[in-house]
mmCIF file of C-alpha atoms and ligand atoms in Angstrom:
data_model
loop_
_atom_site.group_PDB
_atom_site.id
_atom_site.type_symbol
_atom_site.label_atom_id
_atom_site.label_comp_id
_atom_site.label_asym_id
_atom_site.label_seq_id
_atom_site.Cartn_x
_atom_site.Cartn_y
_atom_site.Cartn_z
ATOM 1 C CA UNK A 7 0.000 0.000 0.000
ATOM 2 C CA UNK A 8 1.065 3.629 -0.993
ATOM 3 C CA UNK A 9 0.808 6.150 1.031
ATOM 4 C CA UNK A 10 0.954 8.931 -1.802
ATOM 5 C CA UNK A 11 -0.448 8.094 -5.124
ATOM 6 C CA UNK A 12 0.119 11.157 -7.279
ATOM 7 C CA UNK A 13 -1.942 11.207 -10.851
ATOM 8 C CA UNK A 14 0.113 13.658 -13.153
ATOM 9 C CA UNK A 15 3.874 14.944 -13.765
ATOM 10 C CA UNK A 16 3.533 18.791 -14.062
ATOM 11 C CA UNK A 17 5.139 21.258 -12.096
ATOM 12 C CA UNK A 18 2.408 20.660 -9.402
ATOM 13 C CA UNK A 19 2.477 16.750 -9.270
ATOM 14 C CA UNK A 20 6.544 16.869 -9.592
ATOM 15 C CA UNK A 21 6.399 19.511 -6.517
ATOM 16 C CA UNK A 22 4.189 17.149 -4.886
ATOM 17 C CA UNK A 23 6.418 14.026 -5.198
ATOM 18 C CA UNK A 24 9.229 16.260 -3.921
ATOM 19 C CA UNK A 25 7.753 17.309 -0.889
ATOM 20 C CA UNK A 26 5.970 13.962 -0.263
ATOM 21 C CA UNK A 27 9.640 12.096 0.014
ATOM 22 C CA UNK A 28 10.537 15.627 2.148
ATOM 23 C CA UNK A 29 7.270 14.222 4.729
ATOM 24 C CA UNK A 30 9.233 10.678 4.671
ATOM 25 C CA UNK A 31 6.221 8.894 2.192
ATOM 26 C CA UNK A 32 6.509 6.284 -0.227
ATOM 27 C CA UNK A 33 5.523 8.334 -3.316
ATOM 28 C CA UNK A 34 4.568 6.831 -6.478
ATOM 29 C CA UNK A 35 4.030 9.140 -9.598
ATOM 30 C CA UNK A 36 1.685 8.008 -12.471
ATOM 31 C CA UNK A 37 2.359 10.081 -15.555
ATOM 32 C CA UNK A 38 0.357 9.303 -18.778
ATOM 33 C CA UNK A 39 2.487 11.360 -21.039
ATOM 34 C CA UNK A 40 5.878 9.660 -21.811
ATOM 35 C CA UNK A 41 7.728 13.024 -20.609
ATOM 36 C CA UNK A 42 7.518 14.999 -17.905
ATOM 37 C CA UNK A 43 6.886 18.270 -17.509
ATOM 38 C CA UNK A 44 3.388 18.971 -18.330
ATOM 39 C CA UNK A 45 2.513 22.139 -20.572
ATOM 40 C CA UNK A 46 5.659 23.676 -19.392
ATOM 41 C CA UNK A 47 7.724 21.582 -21.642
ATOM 42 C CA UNK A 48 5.536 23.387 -24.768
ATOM 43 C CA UNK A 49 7.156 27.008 -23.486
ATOM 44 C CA UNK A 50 9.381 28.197 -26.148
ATOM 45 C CA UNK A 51 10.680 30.467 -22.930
ATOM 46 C CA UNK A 52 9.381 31.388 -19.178
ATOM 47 C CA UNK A 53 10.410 34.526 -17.853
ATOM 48 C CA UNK A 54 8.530 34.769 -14.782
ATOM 49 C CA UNK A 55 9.620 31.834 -12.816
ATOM 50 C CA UNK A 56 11.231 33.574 -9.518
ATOM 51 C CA UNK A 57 15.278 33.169 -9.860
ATOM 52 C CA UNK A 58 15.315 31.752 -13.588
ATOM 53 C CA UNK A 59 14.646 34.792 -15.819
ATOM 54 C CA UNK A 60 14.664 33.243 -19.849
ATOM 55 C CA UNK A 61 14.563 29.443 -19.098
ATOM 56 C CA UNK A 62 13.280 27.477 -21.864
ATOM 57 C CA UNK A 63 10.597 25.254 -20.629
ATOM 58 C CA UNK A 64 11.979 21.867 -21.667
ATOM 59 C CA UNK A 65 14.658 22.445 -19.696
ATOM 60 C CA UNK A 66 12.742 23.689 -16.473
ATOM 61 C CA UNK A 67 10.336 20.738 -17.018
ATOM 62 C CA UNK A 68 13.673 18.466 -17.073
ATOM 63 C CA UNK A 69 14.962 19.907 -13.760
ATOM 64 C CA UNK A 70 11.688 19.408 -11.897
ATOM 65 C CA UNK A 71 11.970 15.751 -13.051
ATOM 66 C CA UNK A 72 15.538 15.940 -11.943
ATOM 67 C CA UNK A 73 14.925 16.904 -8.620
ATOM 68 C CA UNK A 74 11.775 13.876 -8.748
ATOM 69 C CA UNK A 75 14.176 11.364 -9.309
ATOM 70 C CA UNK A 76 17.100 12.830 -7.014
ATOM 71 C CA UNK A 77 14.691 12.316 -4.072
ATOM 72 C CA UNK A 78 13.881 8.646 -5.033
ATOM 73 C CA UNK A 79 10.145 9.007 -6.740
ATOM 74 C CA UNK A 80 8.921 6.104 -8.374
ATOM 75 C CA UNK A 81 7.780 6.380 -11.515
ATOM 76 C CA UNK A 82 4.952 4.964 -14.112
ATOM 77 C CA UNK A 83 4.114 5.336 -17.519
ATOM 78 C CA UNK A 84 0.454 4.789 -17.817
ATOM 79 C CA UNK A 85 -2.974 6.122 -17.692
ATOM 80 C CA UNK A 86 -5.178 5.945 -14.750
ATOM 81 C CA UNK A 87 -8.449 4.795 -15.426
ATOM 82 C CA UNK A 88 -10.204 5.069 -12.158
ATOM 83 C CA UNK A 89 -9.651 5.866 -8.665
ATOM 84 C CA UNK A 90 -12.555 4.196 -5.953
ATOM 85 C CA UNK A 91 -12.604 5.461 -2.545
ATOM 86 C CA UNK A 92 -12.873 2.627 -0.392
ATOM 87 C CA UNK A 93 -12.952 4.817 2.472
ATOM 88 C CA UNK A 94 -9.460 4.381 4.580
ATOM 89 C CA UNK A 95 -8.010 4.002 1.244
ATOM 90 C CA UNK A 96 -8.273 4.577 -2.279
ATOM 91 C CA UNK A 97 -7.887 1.764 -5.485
ATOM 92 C CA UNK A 98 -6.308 3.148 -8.359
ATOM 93 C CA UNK A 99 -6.324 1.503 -11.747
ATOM 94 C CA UNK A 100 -3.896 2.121 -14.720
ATOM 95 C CA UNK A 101 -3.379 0.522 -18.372
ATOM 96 C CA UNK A 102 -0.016 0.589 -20.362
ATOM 97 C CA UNK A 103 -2.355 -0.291 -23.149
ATOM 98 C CA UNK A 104 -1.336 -3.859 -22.559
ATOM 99 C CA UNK A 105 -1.947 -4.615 -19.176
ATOM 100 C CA UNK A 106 -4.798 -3.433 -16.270
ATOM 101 C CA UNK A 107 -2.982 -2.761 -13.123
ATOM 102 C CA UNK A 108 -4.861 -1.783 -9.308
ATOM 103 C CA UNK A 109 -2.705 0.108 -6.437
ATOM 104 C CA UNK A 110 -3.828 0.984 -2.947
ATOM 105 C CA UNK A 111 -2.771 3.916 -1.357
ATOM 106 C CA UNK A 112 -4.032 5.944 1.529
ATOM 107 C CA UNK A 113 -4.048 9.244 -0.581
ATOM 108 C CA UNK A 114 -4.490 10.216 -4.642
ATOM 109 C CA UNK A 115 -3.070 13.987 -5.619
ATOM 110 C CA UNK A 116 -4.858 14.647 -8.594
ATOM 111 C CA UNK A 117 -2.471 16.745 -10.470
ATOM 112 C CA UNK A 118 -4.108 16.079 -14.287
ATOM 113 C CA UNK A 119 -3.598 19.555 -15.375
ATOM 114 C CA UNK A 120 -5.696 21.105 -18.451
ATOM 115 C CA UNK A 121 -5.469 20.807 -22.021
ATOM 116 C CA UNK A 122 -6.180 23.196 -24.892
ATOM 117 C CA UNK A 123 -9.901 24.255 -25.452
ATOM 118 C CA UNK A 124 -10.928 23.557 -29.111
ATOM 119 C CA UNK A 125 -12.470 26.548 -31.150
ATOM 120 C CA UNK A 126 -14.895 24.303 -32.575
ATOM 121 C CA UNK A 127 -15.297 26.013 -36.090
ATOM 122 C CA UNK A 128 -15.626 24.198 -39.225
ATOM 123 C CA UNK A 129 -12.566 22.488 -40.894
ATOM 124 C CA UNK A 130 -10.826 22.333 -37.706
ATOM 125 C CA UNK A 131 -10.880 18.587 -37.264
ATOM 126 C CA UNK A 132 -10.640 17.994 -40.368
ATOM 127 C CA UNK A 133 -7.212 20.219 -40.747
ATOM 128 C CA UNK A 134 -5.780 19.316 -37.479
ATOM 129 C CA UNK A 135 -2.383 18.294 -37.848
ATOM 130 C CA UNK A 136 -2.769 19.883 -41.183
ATOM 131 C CA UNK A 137 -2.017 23.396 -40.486
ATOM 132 C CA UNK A 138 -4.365 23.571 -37.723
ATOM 133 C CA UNK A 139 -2.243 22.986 -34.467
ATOM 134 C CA UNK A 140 -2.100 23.780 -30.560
ATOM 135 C CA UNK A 141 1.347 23.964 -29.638
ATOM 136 C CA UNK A 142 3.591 26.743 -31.581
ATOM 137 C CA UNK A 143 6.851 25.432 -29.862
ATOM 138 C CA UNK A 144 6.191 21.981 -31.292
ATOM 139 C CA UNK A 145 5.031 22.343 -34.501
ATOM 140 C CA UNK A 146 5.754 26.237 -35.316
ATOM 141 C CA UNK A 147 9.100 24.995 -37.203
ATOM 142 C CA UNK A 148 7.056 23.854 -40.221
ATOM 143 C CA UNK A 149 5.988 27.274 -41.271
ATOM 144 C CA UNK A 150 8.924 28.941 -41.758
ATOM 145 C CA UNK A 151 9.105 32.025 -44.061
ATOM 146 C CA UNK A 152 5.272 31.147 -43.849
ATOM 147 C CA UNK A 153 1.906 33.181 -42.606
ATOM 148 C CA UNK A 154 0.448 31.806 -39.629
ATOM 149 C CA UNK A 155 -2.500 33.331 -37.567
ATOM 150 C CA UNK A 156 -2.764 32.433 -33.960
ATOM 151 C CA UNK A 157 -6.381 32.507 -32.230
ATOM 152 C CA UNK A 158 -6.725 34.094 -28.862
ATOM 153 C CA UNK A 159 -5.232 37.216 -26.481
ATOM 154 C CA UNK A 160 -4.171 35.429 -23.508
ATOM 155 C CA UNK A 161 -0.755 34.385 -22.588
ATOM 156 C CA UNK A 162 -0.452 31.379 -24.486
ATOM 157 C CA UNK A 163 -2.087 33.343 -27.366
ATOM 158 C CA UNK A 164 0.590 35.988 -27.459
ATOM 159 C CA UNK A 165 3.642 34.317 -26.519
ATOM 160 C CA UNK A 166 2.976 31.982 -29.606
ATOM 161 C CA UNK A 167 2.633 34.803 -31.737
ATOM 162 C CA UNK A 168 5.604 36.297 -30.322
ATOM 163 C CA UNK A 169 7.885 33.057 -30.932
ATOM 164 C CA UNK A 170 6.310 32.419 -34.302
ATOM 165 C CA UNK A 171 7.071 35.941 -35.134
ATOM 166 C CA UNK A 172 11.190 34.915 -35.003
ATOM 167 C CA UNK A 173 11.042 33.176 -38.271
ATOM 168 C CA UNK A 174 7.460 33.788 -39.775
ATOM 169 C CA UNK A 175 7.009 36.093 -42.616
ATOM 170 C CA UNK A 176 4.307 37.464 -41.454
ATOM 171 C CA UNK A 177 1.335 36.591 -38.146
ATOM 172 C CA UNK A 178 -1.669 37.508 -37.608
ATOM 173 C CA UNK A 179 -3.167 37.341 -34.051
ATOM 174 C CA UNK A 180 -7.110 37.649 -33.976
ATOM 175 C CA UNK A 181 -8.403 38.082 -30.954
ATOM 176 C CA UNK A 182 -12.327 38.758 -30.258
ATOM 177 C CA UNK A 183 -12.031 41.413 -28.240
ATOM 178 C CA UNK A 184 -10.224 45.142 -28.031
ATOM 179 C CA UNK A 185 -7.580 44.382 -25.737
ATOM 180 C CA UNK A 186 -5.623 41.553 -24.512
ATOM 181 C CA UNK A 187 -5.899 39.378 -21.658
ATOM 182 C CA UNK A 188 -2.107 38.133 -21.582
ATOM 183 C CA UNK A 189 0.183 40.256 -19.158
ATOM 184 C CA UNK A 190 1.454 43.659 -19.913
ATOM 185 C CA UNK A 191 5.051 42.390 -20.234
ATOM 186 C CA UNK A 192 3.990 40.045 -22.976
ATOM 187 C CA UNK A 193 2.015 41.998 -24.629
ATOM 188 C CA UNK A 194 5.158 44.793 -24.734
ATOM 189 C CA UNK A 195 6.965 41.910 -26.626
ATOM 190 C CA UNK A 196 4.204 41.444 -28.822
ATOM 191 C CA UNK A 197 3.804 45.124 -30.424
ATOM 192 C CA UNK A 198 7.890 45.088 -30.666
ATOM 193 C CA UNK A 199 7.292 42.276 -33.490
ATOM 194 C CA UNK A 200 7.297 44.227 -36.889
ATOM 195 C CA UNK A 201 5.407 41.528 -38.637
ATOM 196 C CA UNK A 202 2.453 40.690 -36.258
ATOM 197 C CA UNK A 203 -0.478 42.377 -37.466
ATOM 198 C CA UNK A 204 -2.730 42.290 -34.266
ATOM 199 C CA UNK A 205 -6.921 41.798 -35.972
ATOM 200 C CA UNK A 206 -9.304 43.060 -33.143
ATOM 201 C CA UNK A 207 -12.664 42.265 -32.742
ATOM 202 C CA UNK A 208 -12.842 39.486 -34.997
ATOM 203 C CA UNK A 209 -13.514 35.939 -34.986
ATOM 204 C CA UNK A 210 -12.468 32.697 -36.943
ATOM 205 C CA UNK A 211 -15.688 31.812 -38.468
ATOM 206 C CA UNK A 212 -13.912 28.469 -40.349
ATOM 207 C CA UNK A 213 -10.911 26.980 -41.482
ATOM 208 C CA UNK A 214 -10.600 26.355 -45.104
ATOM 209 C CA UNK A 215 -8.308 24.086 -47.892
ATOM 210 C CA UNK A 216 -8.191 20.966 -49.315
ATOM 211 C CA UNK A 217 -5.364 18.851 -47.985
ATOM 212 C CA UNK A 218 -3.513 21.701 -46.017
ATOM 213 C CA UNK A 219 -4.775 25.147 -44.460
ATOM 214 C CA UNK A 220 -5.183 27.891 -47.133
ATOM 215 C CA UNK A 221 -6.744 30.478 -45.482
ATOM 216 C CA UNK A 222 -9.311 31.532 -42.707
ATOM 217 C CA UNK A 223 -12.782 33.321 -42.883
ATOM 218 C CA UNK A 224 -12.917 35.743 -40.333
ATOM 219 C CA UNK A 225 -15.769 38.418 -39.083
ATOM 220 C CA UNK A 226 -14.920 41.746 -37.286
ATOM 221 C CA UNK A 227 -18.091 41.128 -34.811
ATOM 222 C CA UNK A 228 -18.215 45.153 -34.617
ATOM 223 C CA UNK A 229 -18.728 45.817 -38.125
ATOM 224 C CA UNK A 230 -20.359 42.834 -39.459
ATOM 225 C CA UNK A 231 -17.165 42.504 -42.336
ATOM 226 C CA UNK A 232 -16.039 39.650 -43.417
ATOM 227 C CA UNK A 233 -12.718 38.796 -44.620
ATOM 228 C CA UNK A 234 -10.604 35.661 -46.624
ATOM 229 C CA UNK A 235 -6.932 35.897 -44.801
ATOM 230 C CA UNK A 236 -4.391 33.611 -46.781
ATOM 231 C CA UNK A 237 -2.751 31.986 -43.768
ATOM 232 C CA UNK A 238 -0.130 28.429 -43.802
ATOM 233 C CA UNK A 239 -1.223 28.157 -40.271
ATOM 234 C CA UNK A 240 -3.377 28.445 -37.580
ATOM 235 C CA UNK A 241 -2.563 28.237 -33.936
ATOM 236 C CA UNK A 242 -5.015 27.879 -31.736
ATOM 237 C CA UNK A 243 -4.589 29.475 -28.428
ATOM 238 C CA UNK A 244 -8.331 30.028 -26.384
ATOM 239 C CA UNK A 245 -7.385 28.589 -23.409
ATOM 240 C CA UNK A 246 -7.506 25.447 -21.449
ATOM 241 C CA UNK A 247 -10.122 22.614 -19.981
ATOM 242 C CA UNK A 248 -9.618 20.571 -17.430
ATOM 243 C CA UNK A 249 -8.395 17.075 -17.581
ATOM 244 C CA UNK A 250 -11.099 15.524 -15.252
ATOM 245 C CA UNK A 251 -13.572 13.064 -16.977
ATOM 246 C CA UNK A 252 -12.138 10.464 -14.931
ATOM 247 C CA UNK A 253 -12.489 11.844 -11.713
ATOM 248 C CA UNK A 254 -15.953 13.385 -12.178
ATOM 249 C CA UNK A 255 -17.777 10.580 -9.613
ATOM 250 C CA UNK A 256 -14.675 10.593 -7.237
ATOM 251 C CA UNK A 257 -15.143 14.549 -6.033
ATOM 252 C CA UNK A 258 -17.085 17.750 -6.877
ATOM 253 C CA UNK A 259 -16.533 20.031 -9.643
ATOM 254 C CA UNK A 260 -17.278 23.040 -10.267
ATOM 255 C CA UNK A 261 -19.602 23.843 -13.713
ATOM 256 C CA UNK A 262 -16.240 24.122 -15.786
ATOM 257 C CA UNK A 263 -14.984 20.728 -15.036
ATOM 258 C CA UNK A 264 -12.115 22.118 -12.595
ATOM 259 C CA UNK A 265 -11.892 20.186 -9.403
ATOM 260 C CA UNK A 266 -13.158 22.399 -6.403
ATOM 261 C CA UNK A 267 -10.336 22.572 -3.518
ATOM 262 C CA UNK A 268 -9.149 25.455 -1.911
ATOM 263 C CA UNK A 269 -5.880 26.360 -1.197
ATOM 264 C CA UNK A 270 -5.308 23.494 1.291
ATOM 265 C CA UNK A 271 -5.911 21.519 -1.843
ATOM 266 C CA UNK A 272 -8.532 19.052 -0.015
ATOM 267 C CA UNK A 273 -11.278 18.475 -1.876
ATOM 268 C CA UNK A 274 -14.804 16.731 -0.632
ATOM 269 C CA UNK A 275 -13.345 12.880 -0.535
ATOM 270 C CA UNK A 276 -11.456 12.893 2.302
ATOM 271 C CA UNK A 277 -8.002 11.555 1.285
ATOM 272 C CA UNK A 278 -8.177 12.794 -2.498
ATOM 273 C CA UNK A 279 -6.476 16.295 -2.866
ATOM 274 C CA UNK A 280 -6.274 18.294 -6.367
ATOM 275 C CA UNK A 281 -3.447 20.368 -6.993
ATOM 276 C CA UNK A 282 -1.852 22.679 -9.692
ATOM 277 C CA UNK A 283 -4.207 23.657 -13.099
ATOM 278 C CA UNK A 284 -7.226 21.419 -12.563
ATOM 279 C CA UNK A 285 -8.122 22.665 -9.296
ATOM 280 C CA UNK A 286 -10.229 25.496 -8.862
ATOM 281 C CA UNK A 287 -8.065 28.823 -8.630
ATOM 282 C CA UNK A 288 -7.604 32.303 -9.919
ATOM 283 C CA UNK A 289 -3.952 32.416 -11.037
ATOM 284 C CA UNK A 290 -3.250 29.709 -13.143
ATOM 285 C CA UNK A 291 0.875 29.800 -13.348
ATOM 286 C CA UNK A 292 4.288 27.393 -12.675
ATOM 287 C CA UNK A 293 5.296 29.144 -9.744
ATOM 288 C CA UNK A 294 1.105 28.817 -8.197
ATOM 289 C CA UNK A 295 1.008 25.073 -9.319
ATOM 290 C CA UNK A 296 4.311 24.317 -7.488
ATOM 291 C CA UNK A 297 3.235 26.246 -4.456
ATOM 292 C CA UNK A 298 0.208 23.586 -4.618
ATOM 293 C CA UNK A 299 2.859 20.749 -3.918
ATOM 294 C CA UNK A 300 3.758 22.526 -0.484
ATOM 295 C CA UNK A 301 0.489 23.062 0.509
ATOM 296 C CA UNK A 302 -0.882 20.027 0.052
ATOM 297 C CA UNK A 303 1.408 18.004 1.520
ATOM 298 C CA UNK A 304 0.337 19.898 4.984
ATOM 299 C CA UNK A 305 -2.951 18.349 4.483
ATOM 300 C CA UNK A 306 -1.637 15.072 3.028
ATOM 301 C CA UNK A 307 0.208 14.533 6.417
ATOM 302 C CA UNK A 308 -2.622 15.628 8.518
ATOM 303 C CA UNK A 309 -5.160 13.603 6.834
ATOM 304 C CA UNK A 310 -2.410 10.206 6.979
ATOM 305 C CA UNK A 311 -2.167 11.139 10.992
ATOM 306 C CA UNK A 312 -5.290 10.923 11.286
ATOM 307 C CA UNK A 313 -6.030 7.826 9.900
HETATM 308 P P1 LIG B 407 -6.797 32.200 -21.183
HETATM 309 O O1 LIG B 407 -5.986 33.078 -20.308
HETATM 310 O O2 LIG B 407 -8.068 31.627 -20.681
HETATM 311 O O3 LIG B 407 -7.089 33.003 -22.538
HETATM 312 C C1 LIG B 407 -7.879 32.453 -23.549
HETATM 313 C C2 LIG B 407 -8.053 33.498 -24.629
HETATM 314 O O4 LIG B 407 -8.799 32.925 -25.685
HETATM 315 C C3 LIG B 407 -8.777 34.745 -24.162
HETATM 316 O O5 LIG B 407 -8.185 35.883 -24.710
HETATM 317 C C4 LIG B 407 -10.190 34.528 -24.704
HETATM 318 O O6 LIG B 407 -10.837 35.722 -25.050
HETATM 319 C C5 LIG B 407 -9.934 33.740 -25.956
HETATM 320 N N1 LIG B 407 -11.033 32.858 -26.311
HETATM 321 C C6 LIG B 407 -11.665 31.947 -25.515
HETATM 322 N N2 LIG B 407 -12.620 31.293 -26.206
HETATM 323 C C7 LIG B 407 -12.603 31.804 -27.449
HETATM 324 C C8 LIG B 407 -13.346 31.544 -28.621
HETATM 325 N N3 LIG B 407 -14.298 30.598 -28.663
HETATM 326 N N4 LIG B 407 -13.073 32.268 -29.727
HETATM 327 C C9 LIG B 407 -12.107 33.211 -29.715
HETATM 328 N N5 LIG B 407 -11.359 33.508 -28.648
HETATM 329 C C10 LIG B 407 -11.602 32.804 -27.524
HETATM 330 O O7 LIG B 407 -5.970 30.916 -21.673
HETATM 331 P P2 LIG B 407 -4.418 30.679 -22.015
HETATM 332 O O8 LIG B 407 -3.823 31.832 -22.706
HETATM 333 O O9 LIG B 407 -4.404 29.337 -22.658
HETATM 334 O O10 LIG B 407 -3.738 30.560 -20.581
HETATM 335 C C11 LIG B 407 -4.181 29.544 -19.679
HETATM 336 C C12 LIG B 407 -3.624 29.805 -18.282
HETATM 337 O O11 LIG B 407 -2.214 29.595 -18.261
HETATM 338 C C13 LIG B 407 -3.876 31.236 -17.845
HETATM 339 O O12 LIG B 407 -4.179 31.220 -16.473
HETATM 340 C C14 LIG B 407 -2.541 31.899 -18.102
HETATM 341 O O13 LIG B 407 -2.305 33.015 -17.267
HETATM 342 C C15 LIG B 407 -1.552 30.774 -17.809
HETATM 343 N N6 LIG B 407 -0.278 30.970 -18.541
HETATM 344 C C16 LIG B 407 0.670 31.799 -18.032
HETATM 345 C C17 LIG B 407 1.851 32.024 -18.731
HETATM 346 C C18 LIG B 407 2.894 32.914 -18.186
HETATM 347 O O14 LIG B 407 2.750 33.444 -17.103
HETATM 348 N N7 LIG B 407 3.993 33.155 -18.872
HETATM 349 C C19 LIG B 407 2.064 31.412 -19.959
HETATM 350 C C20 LIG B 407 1.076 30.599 -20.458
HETATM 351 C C21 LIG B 407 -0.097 30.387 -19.756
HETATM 352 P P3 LIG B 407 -11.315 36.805 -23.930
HETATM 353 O O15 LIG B 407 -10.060 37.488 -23.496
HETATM 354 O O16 LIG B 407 -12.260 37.650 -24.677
HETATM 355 O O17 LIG B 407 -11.960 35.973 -22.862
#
């Protein structure tokens, strides 16, 4: 029996695992993705982590899984496909794809994170991987001395526009609204790029071309216009959703999926605590997801006490 089972391998469930060895548990880490790191290892660069100004996120996700390993975390690749509360402790089941597994441990850290949001227009399904993609860092290579348009004005929105901007011919970020949502620092970066044309107001009404993205029909929602933009690429940047589906029946969430805990990170099955971007919280950041792996532990050990 485990005393720590933590689902996920972000910053939050890596802080986690540290801190759990820290409290003297036997911590095992379940991580579906083969990598660790979470969506920090898709940051081209992240310059608001206290103490490493200009990191490149690979190589911060690498050192969290460093300092995992250093303190003796086990690891698994798999995915979890349920978690039962059997009251004083908790059955988890995983797949490799081959084989069904079950662990018992007295606690689960759900630390799933959240994964893009979909714009849901037409021809993006049908031109994903295509031209239409989610991650600039990881596929933003393939459209160089290209047009690309990225979708959105939050922080993932502009820092993709940003790094596209490097070796793009030209961007386009369209963003629904007048102004931003991403921090002012980005967004200083962003009107410094000489060939992002910023398109207010205006929406991505669908995704068009036969084998490969050609262009994009968009609609300025204040004047009605539309317009045919010749694009190589779209990047799709309009924010997150939480990865929960499996955990809906083991505790509460709130109406967008997230799982309600507070900052103690307890939510309402005692024993099962949700940390980092799936929890319910206002600032959604590295440095706030690690500080979730402190903080729970505190409960983690009180709860164990007490058992
Ligand atoms: P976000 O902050 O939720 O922004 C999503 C953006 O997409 C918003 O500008 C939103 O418009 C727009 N949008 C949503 N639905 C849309 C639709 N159907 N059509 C068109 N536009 C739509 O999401 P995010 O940028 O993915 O960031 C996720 C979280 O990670 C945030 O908490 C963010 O702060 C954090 N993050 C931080 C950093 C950093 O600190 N360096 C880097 C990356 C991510 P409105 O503005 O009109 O709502």
């Amino acid at each position: 029996m485990y005393d720590l089972i933590i689902i996920g391998s972000g910053p939050a469930g890596l802080s986690a695992a540290v801190y759990g060895k820290r409290a003297g548990f036997e911590v095992l880490v379940v991580e579906k993705n083969p990598m660790s790191g979470g969506q920090v290892l898709n940051t081209y660069e992240v310059d608001n982590y206290l103490g490493l100004p200009g990191i490149n996120g690979f190589d911060l996700g690498m050192k969290f899984r460093e300092h995992a390993d250093d303190m003796g975390v086990i690891f698994e690749n798999a995915e979890v496909t349920g978690v039962t509360d059997a009251g004083k402790y908790k059955v988890v089941t995983v797949t490799d794809g081959n084989e069904k597994k079950t662990y018992e441990t007295k606690t689960v850290i759900l630390a799933t994170g959240a994964s893009h949001a979909m714009l849901q227009v037409p021809g993006e399904e049908r031109l994903k991987g295509k031209g239409v993609s989610y991650c600039a860092t990881c596929d933003g290579a393939f459209f160089k001395d290209g047009t690309t348009a990225v979708v959105g004005g939050g922080d993932v929105a502009v820092e993709d526009a940003v790094f596209l901007a490097r070796f793009c011919k030209k961007v386009y970020l369209i963003h629904r609204r007048d102004s931003l949502r991403a921090a002012k620092a980005l967004q200083e970066k962003l009107f410094q790029c000489p060939n992002v044309e910023i398109i207010w107001n205006s929406v991505v009404e669908e995704i068009c071309g036969q084998e490969q993205v050609e262009n994009i029909r968009i609609q300025n929602q204040k004047e009605g216009k539309q317009e045919i933009l010749p694009v190589d690429g779209v990047f799709i940047a309009v924010g997150l959703r939480p990865n929960t589906e499996t955990f809906r029946e083991l505790a509460s969430c709130d109406e967008q999926g997230y799982l309600i805990a507070g900052e103690d990170c307890s939510t309402d099955t005692p024993g099962v605590f949700a940390i980092g971007d799936v929890r319910t919280k206002k600032v959604r950041q590295i440095v706030t997801a690690v500080a979730d792996g402190a903080n729970v532990m505190a409960s983690v050990e009180k709860y164990v006490n007490f058992l």
